Amino acid sequence: MTKPTSPAPAAPAVSAAAHSSNFIRNIIEDDLRSGRHHGRVATRFPPEPNGYLHIGHAKSICLNFGIARDFDGECHMRFDDTNPAKEETEYVDSILDSVRWMGFDWGVHLYFASDYFGQLYAYAEMLVARGDAYVDSLSADDIRAYRGTLTEPGRDSPHRSRTPEENLALFRQMKAGAFADGAHVLRLKLDMRSPNINLRDPVIYRIRHHAHHRTGEAWCIYPLYDYTHALSDALEHITHSVCTLEFEDHRPLYDWFVENLPVPSRPHQYEFARLNLTYAVLSKRKLIALVEGGHVDGWDDPRMPTLVGVRRRGYTPAGMQLFCERIGVSKSDSWIDMSVLEQAIRDDLEAQAPRATAVLAPLKLVIDNLAPDHVEACSAPVHPHHPEMGRREFPLTRELWIEREDFEETPPKGYFRLSPGAQVRLRYGYVVRCTGCDKDSDGRVVAVHCELLPETKSGTPGSDAVKVKGNIHWVSIAHALATEVRLYDRLFAVPHPGAGERDFKLDLNPHSKTTLTAYCEPGLAAAVPEQRFQFERHGYFVADLRDSRPGVPVFNRAVTLKDSWTKN
Ligand code: ATP
Ligand code: MG
């Protein structure tokens, strides 16, 4: 392994919000000042390719790649692929895609721990030859029993006293495939009485007769996480190895490997608090259970907290980066409220999403003083604050769809929309006066009638002479694009799914998905997959990546316009 010398990764396509400082950045600044690591900054993002990335990973991605970006360093994309039974190329591809989608680029620094299997094995032989590691033949259960507990010291394995020669012979036979899974393991010879359980002769190699997604049948022994991780960092000249707090107690072991093997660099591990998000679960194990149990429509279901899921949901990379900036990085565990994520997405979309009209719960409005064949162009700004984004056009005709909730036969106090005798503005069109409604035999309103007031067309001189308090959106029935719209709510009904011993699946929100047919302004037929819009009054929507067809986009609601969960 030679020292990576390639240029830093390219700047991300998405501009991040100005980063706020955090304790890890402070450490790096100190290290740069003191000349530690010779002024280099190299971080890494090391997922195991055994599932799809989730929002928790986004925090780690933004932290690691963000540091590389801001300190002119490099961030390595490294797959920690040491468990052949659980890992698949499909996950590798999806993870790479998600990191790229988040706006980051590893440049030439794409690595796989499995690329180091040869070197890791050579180091292990050194440990064995030196008497620092031994082959143990206890069963997995016995190893656990001998390990002791937090309050009881462990006991030495009867095989701990094997000679280096015996160990080397056995270890080589393990590698050669002479033994079945579980027959032997290689353990570090540290201290079975250490108060830190991680130092009680940790297992560093195990036998696993299973094809590996990259090395195929080449190996039947595989190194374990702690060993592989520390050494991969050192081999890649990582300077700051940032991981979540649960690895704090593993740091002495990390340091042991780095200090006791002839590795080419001295990385250091730092721990930060993982992201916990309310109304969500962020654990691959639980996410797998949701997919396999059919509780969601796959990994990229827009309700899933996976990065492929939030992407389909319409969340933006910049919004995700903004969220990660806002939550910061600290050393104490806490819960972040889902509304913080939703607000970041809203704030990002508000500034850029083109506006459009969609009627989600249609009721017919008939303008009785327009001819049946009347078609008149109306227009509106694509974005109210960005005139440079241009205008959009849509036709006004005699029959329109309006929202059912925009008519009340007997309006409650303070209701400013349509009711018999009331006047409202058809947004970007004319003021109309309501003249009555038609009902079916059950008394249900099936159409509303009105008259258009001439000289009130939006944007024409004197159009605002008639003052109205209500402003409603509409689409021409003859021209509307009828298409599927999915409204999503939080996947879980409670902030802490599975709290206590409870099965987290019992906390699923049964109303997390509503599918309906909406009537959209005709221009939306040209929406391309992943194009995002604000549907006025309804929130931010995205043309679904998977189900949209040319001319017939299907829309997913990313987020409502306001936080509807916080009580006011
Ligand atoms: P899970 O707990 O979901 O199985 P993991 O930690 O096993 O996740 P890895 O693939 O090992 O997943 O994670 C890759 C990197 O992402 C690690 O550095 C890990 O610390 C980090 N990471 C995982 N979950 C979170 C989280 N909730 N918040 C912040 N970082 C996380
Ligand atoms: Mg893990």
XYZ file of N, CA and C and ligand atoms in Angstrom, residues 44-48 54 56-57 59-60 242-244 247 272-275 282-285, ligand 1:
97
model
N -12.549 9.199 6.533
C -13.118 8.123 5.716
C -14.555 7.892 6.142
N -15.342 7.403 5.195
C -16.698 6.963 5.506
C -16.719 5.456 5.240
N -16.894 4.643 6.300
C -16.658 3.201 6.172
C -17.893 2.313 6.352
N -18.891 2.393 5.491
C -20.071 1.552 5.698
C -19.784 0.075 5.415
N -20.545 -0.750 6.076
C -20.527 -2.162 5.734
C -21.582 -2.337 4.644
N -28.908 5.127 5.627
C -30.051 5.850 6.190
C -29.641 7.263 6.620
N -29.040 8.504 9.416
C -27.919 8.528 10.354
C -26.592 8.536 9.611
N -26.523 7.738 8.561
C -25.299 7.725 7.761
C -25.052 9.093 7.121
N -25.448 11.886 8.407
C -24.716 12.714 9.371
C -23.218 12.413 9.289
N -22.899 11.136 9.237
C -21.498 10.726 9.159
C -20.870 11.147 7.820
N -13.280 9.080 12.418
C -14.412 9.561 13.205
C -15.520 8.513 13.217
N -15.921 8.085 14.404
C -16.976 7.070 14.471
C -17.944 7.406 15.593
N -18.958 6.584 15.750
C -19.991 6.880 16.743
C -19.566 6.391 18.128
N -18.176 3.113 19.944
C -16.832 2.581 19.725
C -15.791 3.190 20.665
N -18.277 10.561 18.088
C -19.350 11.564 18.200
C -20.670 10.833 18.396
N -21.690 11.582 18.821
C -22.996 10.976 19.107
C -23.732 10.669 17.810
N -24.269 9.438 17.730
C -25.006 9.067 16.531
C -26.313 9.849 16.468
N -26.872 9.915 15.298
C -28.162 10.580 15.128
C -29.294 9.633 15.537
N -33.449 4.114 12.895
C -32.218 4.226 12.121
C -31.309 3.066 12.504
N -31.691 1.918 12.094
C -30.843 0.749 12.296
C -31.137 -0.177 11.142
N -30.062 -0.634 10.519
C -30.258 -1.485 9.341
C -31.105 -2.699 9.678
N -30.868 -3.260 10.860
C -31.603 -4.461 11.252
C -33.117 -4.184 11.235
P -26.685 0.415 11.749
O -26.568 0.667 13.217
O -27.819 1.092 11.094
O -26.589 -1.025 11.371
P -23.962 0.672 11.259
O -23.231 1.522 12.210
O -23.847 -0.795 11.426
O -25.444 1.145 11.152
P -22.151 1.042 9.160
O -22.355 0.647 7.756
O -21.162 0.300 9.960
O -23.570 0.987 9.790
O -21.916 2.602 9.294
C -21.054 3.368 8.512
C -20.732 4.630 9.245
O -21.927 5.375 9.522
C -20.083 4.358 10.574
O -18.970 5.220 10.703
C -21.131 4.660 11.578
O -20.588 5.129 12.780
C -21.968 5.724 10.883
N -23.348 5.716 11.373
C -24.216 4.681 11.369
N -25.377 5.032 11.953
C -25.250 6.323 12.336
C -26.106 7.265 12.995
N -27.334 6.938 13.395
N -25.635 8.508 13.211
C -24.397 8.852 12.807
N -23.544 8.021 12.197
C -23.956 6.771 11.958
